């Protein structure tokens, strides 16, 4: 009987810990939405949505770069000429792979292309003007806040504003 109770308690503990990880992942994705902007673009016969997310407030590790995630839906667009600029400086663009750590911050679907781009951070800049060039260019504005305004606690995964 003791063995049965031990196995039951172990199973219950394991189920609770898995649920907690799933909740943490959903919380990260919701926090990413707070630092995201969308742009709908109509281009000849194709209409698509571009979502740009400023990742620095949400990242687990502190970084010396300004990092953004770019999502293009649907993934039918030719992205070979994709360019990104942060405050008129060309950023480094990398396609996010399906097994990437960055996907835990983004809502995912099979019809979206995911990219990460970054540039070394300039501490004196508080406003970030991001220019995305696909078939044509458009700009989105973001603002940096002191880290204390979007600090994520290590004990509990909540954001304090």
Short mmCIF file of C-alpha atoms in Angstrom, two decimals:
data_model
loop_
_atom_site.label_atom_id
_atom_site.label_comp_id
_atom_site.label_asym_id
_atom_site.label_seq_id
_atom_site.Cartn_x
_atom_site.Cartn_y
_atom_site.Cartn_z
CA UNK A 1 0.00 0.00 0.00
CA UNK A 2 2.88 2.39 0.80
CA UNK A 3 4.34 1.76 -2.65
CA UNK A 4 1.01 2.61 -4.30
CA UNK A 5 0.72 5.86 -2.31
CA UNK A 6 4.33 6.79 -3.14
CA UNK A 7 3.76 6.22 -6.85
CA UNK A 8 0.53 8.22 -6.72
CA UNK A 9 2.24 11.16 -4.98
CA UNK A 10 5.12 11.05 -7.47
CA UNK A 11 2.67 11.03 -10.40
CA UNK A 12 0.71 13.96 -8.89
CA UNK A 13 3.89 15.99 -8.28
CA UNK A 14 5.08 15.34 -11.84
CA UNK A 15 1.73 16.43 -13.33
CA UNK A 16 1.74 19.66 -11.31
CA UNK A 17 5.30 20.56 -12.34
CA UNK A 18 4.51 20.05 -16.04
CA UNK A 19 1.48 22.28 -15.77
CA UNK A 20 3.56 25.00 -14.12
CA UNK A 21 6.08 25.00 -17.03
CA UNK A 22 3.22 25.37 -19.52
CA UNK A 23 1.79 28.32 -17.56
CA UNK A 24 5.23 29.97 -17.51
CA UNK A 25 5.51 29.62 -21.29
CA UNK A 26 2.06 31.17 -21.81
CA UNK A 27 3.01 34.04 -19.49
CA UNK A 28 6.17 34.72 -21.52
CA UNK A 29 4.18 34.85 -24.74
CA UNK A 30 1.62 37.21 -23.23
CA UNK A 31 4.37 39.50 -21.97
CA UNK A 32 5.84 39.56 -25.48
CA UNK A 33 2.52 40.90 -26.78
CA UNK A 34 2.91 43.94 -24.50
CA UNK A 35 6.04 44.89 -26.47
CA UNK A 36 4.74 44.07 -29.96
CA UNK A 37 3.34 46.03 -32.86
CA UNK A 38 1.56 44.85 -36.00
CA UNK A 39 1.44 46.21 -39.51
CA UNK A 40 -0.92 44.97 -42.23
CA UNK A 41 0.47 45.26 -45.74
CA UNK A 42 -1.39 44.84 -49.02
CA UNK A 43 1.01 44.04 -51.83
CA UNK A 44 -0.52 43.42 -55.27
CA UNK A 45 -2.37 40.08 -54.90
CA UNK A 46 -1.04 39.24 -51.44
CA UNK A 47 -2.06 40.66 -48.10
CA UNK A 48 0.10 39.87 -45.08
CA UNK A 49 0.65 40.87 -41.46
CA UNK A 50 4.02 41.70 -39.95
CA UNK A 51 4.40 41.49 -36.17
CA UNK A 52 7.45 43.03 -34.58
CA UNK A 53 8.27 42.27 -30.93
CA UNK A 54 10.91 43.98 -28.79
CA UNK A 55 12.40 41.06 -26.85
CA UNK A 56 14.75 42.75 -24.38
CA UNK A 57 12.11 43.24 -21.63
CA UNK A 58 11.19 39.54 -21.74
CA UNK A 59 14.45 37.68 -22.33
CA UNK A 60 15.69 35.37 -19.59
CA UNK A 61 19.29 36.47 -20.03
CA UNK A 62 20.45 40.07 -20.06
CA UNK A 63 21.85 41.04 -23.44
CA UNK A 64 24.04 43.87 -24.72
CA UNK A 65 22.03 44.03 -27.92
CA UNK A 66 18.60 45.33 -28.83
CA UNK A 67 16.81 42.19 -29.99
CA UNK A 68 13.60 41.96 -31.99
CA UNK A 69 11.50 39.11 -33.31
CA UNK A 70 9.84 39.57 -36.69
CA UNK A 71 6.90 37.39 -37.71
CA UNK A 72 5.50 37.43 -41.24
CA UNK A 73 2.12 35.79 -41.86
CA UNK A 74 1.44 34.08 -44.23
CA UNK A 75 4.82 32.61 -45.07
CA UNK A 76 4.25 32.95 -48.84
CA UNK A 77 6.28 36.14 -49.11
CA UNK A 78 9.74 36.13 -50.67
CA UNK A 79 11.98 37.23 -47.79
CA UNK A 80 15.32 36.98 -49.62
CA UNK A 81 15.58 40.82 -49.75
CA UNK A 82 14.55 41.36 -46.13
CA UNK A 83 16.46 44.15 -44.40
CA UNK A 84 16.00 45.65 -40.93
CA UNK A 85 17.37 48.90 -39.53
CA UNK A 86 17.38 50.10 -35.93
CA UNK A 87 17.84 53.88 -35.72
CA UNK A 88 19.20 53.90 -39.30
CA UNK A 89 21.83 51.20 -38.62
CA UNK A 90 21.47 47.89 -40.44
CA UNK A 91 20.70 45.02 -38.09
CA UNK A 92 21.84 41.40 -38.34
CA UNK A 93 18.91 39.18 -39.39
CA UNK A 94 18.70 35.45 -38.62
CA UNK A 95 15.82 33.09 -39.44
CA UNK A 96 14.50 31.49 -36.25
CA UNK A 97 14.60 27.70 -36.57
CA UNK A 98 11.82 25.42 -35.37
CA UNK A 99 13.85 24.22 -32.37
CA UNK A 100 15.06 27.68 -31.32
CA UNK A 101 14.86 28.92 -27.73
CA UNK A 102 13.28 32.17 -29.01
CA UNK A 103 10.06 30.43 -29.98
CA UNK A 104 9.05 30.16 -26.33
CA UNK A 105 8.47 33.93 -26.44
CA UNK A 106 6.30 33.87 -29.59
CA UNK A 107 2.89 32.54 -30.50
CA UNK A 108 3.51 29.98 -33.22
CA UNK A 109 1.70 28.60 -36.22
CA UNK A 110 2.71 26.76 -39.37
CA UNK A 111 1.86 29.69 -41.67
CA UNK A 112 4.37 32.17 -40.24
CA UNK A 113 8.03 32.88 -40.94
CA UNK A 114 10.06 33.89 -37.87
CA UNK A 115 13.18 36.07 -37.83
CA UNK A 116 15.36 37.55 -35.11
CA UNK A 117 17.37 40.67 -35.68
CA UNK A 118 19.65 42.56 -33.38
CA UNK A 119 22.13 45.39 -33.11
CA UNK A 120 24.50 46.33 -30.27
CA UNK A 121 22.55 48.47 -27.82
CA UNK A 122 23.32 52.15 -27.40
CA UNK A 123 22.55 53.06 -23.78
CA UNK A 124 21.96 56.73 -24.69
CA UNK A 125 19.09 55.90 -27.06
CA UNK A 126 15.68 55.69 -25.43
CA UNK A 127 13.64 55.54 -28.64
CA UNK A 128 14.10 52.85 -31.23
CA UNK A 129 12.90 53.52 -34.76
CA UNK A 130 12.77 50.18 -36.54
CA UNK A 131 12.61 50.16 -40.32
CA UNK A 132 11.68 46.91 -42.07
CA UNK A 133 12.20 46.58 -45.81
CA UNK A 134 10.56 43.75 -47.73
CA UNK A 135 9.07 44.73 -51.09
CA UNK A 136 8.74 48.24 -49.66
CA UNK A 137 9.76 49.80 -46.33
CA UNK A 138 7.78 50.79 -43.24
CA UNK A 139 8.74 52.03 -39.78
CA UNK A 140 7.61 51.18 -36.26
CA UNK A 141 8.64 53.02 -33.09
CA UNK A 142 9.56 51.43 -29.77
CA UNK A 143 10.68 52.96 -26.50
CA UNK A 144 13.25 51.62 -24.06
CA UNK A 145 12.38 51.70 -20.39
CA UNK A 146 14.68 51.21 -17.41
CA UNK A 147 15.06 47.50 -16.65
CA UNK A 148 13.36 47.98 -13.28
CA UNK A 149 10.08 48.84 -15.02
CA UNK A 150 9.86 45.48 -16.73
CA UNK A 151 11.76 43.34 -14.27
CA UNK A 152 10.73 39.69 -14.18
CA UNK A 153 11.16 38.07 -10.80
CA UNK A 154 13.15 34.85 -10.72
CA UNK A 155 10.96 33.23 -8.04
CA UNK A 156 7.66 33.85 -9.74
CA UNK A 157 7.19 34.63 -13.37
CA UNK A 158 5.36 37.92 -13.13
CA UNK A 159 6.05 41.33 -14.50
CA UNK A 160 6.06 44.47 -12.39
CA UNK A 161 5.21 47.74 -14.11
#
